[in-house]
PDB file of C-alpha atoms in Angstrom:
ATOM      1  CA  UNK A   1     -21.963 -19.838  14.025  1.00 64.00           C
ATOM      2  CA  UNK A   2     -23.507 -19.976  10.234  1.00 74.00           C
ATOM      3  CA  UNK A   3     -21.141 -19.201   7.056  1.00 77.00           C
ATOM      4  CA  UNK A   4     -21.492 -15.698   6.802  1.00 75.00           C
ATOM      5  CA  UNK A   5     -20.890 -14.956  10.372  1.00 71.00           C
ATOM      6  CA  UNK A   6     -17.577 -17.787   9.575  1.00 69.00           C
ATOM      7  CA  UNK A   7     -16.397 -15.270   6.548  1.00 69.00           C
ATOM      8  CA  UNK A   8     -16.668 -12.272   8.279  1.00 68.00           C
ATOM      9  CA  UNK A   9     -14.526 -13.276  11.273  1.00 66.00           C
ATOM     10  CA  UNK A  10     -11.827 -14.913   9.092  1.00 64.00           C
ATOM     11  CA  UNK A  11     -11.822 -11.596   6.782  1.00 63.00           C
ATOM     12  CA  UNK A  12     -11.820  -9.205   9.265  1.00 60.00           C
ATOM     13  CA  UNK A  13      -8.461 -11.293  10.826  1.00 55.00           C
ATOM     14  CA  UNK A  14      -6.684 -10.795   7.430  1.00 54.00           C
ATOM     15  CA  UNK A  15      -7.124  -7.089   7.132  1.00 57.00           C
ATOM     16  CA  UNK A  16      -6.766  -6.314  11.438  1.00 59.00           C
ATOM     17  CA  UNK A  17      -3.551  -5.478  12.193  1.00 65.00           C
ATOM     18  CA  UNK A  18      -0.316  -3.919  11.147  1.00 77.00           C
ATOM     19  CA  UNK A  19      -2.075  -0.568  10.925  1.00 82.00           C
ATOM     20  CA  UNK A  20       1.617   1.384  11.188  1.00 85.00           C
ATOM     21  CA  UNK A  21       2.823  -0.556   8.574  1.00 86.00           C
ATOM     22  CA  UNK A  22      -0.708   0.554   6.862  1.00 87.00           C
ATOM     23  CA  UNK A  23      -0.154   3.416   7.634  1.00 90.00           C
ATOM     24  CA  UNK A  24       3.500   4.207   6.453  1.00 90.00           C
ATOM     25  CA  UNK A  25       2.840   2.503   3.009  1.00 91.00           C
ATOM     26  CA  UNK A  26       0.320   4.522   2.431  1.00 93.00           C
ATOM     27  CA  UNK A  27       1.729   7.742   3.467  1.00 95.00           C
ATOM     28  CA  UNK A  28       4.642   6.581   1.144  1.00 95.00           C
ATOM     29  CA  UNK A  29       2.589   5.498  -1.891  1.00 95.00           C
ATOM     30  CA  UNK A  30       0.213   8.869  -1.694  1.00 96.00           C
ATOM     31  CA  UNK A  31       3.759  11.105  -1.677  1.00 96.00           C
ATOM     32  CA  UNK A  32       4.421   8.829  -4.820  1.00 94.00           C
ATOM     33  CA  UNK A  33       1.565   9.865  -5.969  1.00 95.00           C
ATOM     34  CA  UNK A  34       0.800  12.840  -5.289  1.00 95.00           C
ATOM     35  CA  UNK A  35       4.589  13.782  -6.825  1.00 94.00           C
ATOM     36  CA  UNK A  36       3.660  12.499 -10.015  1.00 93.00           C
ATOM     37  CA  UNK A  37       0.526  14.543 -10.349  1.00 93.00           C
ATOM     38  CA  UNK A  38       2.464  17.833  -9.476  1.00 94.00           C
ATOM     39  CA  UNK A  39       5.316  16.838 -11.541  1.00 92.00           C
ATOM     40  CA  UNK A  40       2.331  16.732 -14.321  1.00 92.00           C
ATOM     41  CA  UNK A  41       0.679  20.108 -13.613  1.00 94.00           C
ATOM     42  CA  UNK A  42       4.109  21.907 -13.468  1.00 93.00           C
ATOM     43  CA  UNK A  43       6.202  20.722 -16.157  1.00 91.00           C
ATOM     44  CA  UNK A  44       3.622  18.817 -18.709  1.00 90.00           C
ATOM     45  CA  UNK A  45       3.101  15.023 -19.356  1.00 90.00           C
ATOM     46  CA  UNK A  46       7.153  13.530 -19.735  1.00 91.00           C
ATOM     47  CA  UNK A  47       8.539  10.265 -18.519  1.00 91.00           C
ATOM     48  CA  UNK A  48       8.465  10.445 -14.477  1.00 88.00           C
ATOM     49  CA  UNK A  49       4.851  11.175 -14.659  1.00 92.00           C
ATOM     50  CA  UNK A  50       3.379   7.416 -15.281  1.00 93.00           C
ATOM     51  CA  UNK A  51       7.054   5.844 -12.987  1.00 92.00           C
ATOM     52  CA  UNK A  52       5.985   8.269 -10.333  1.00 91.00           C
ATOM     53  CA  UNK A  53       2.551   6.638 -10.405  1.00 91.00           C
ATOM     54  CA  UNK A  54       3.225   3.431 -11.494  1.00 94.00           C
ATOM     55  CA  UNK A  55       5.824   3.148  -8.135  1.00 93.00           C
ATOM     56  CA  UNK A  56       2.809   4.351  -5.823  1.00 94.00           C
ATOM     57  CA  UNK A  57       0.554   1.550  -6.787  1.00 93.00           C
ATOM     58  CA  UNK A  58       2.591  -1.502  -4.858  1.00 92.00           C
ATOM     59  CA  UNK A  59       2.761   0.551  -1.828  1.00 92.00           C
ATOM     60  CA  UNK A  60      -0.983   1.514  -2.512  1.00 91.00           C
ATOM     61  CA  UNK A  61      -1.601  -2.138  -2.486  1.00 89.00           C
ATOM     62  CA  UNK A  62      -0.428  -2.902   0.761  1.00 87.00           C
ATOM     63  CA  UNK A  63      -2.204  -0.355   2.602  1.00 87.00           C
ATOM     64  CA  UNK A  64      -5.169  -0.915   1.041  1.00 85.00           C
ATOM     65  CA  UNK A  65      -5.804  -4.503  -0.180  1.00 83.00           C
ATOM     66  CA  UNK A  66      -3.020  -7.052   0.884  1.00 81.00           C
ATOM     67  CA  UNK A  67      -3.479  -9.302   3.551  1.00 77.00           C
ATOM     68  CA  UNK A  68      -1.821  -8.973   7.348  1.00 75.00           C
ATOM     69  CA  UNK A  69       0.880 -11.590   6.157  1.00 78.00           C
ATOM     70  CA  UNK A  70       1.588 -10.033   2.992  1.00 81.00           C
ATOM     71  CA  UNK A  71       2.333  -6.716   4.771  1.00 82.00           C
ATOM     72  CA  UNK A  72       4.517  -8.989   7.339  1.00 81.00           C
ATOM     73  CA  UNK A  73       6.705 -10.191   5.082  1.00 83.00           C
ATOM     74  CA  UNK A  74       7.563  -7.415   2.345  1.00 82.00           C
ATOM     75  CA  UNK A  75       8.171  -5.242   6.250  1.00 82.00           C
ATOM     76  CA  UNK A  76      10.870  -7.926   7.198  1.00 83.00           C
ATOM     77  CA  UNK A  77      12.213  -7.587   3.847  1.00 82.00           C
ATOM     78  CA  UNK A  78      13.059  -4.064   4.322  1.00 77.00           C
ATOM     79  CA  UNK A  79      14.559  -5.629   7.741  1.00 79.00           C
ATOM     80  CA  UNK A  80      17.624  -6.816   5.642  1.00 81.00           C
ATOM     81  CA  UNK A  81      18.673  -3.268   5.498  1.00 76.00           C
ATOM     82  CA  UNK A  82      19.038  -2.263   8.516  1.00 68.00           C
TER      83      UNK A  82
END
């Protein structure tokens, strides 16, 4: 097995699994998202606008970039609360 075969194996295991948690975080982070571009269309630019978007962008992040461990352990965080 050469080097670039080596990288893609070991990135593709980073990025292969927990697609529900994927999946929920980035259902959440889109309705984040997606309620602070409404909230600017209806009432004008004010203060929720940018929190509204600036809230989607962690749970953006783990659906999109974060590692399989990363998404691991901010899910058993939310764990505690149960």
């Amino acid at each position: 097995m050469n080097e670039k075969q080596l990288l893609k194996r070991i990135n593709g295991k980073q990025r292969g699994g927990c697609f529900l948690q994927r999946f929920l975080a980035f259902g959440f982070g889109a309705f984040l998202l997606g309620m602070g571009v409404m909230l600017w269309f209806r009432n004008g630019f004010e203060l929720a606008v940018p929190l509204l978007i600036i809230l989607s962008l962690p749970p953006l992040y783990l659906a999109i970039l974060a590692a399989d461990d990363t998404v691991d352990s901010w899910f058993s965080v939310l764990e505690i609360f149960r």
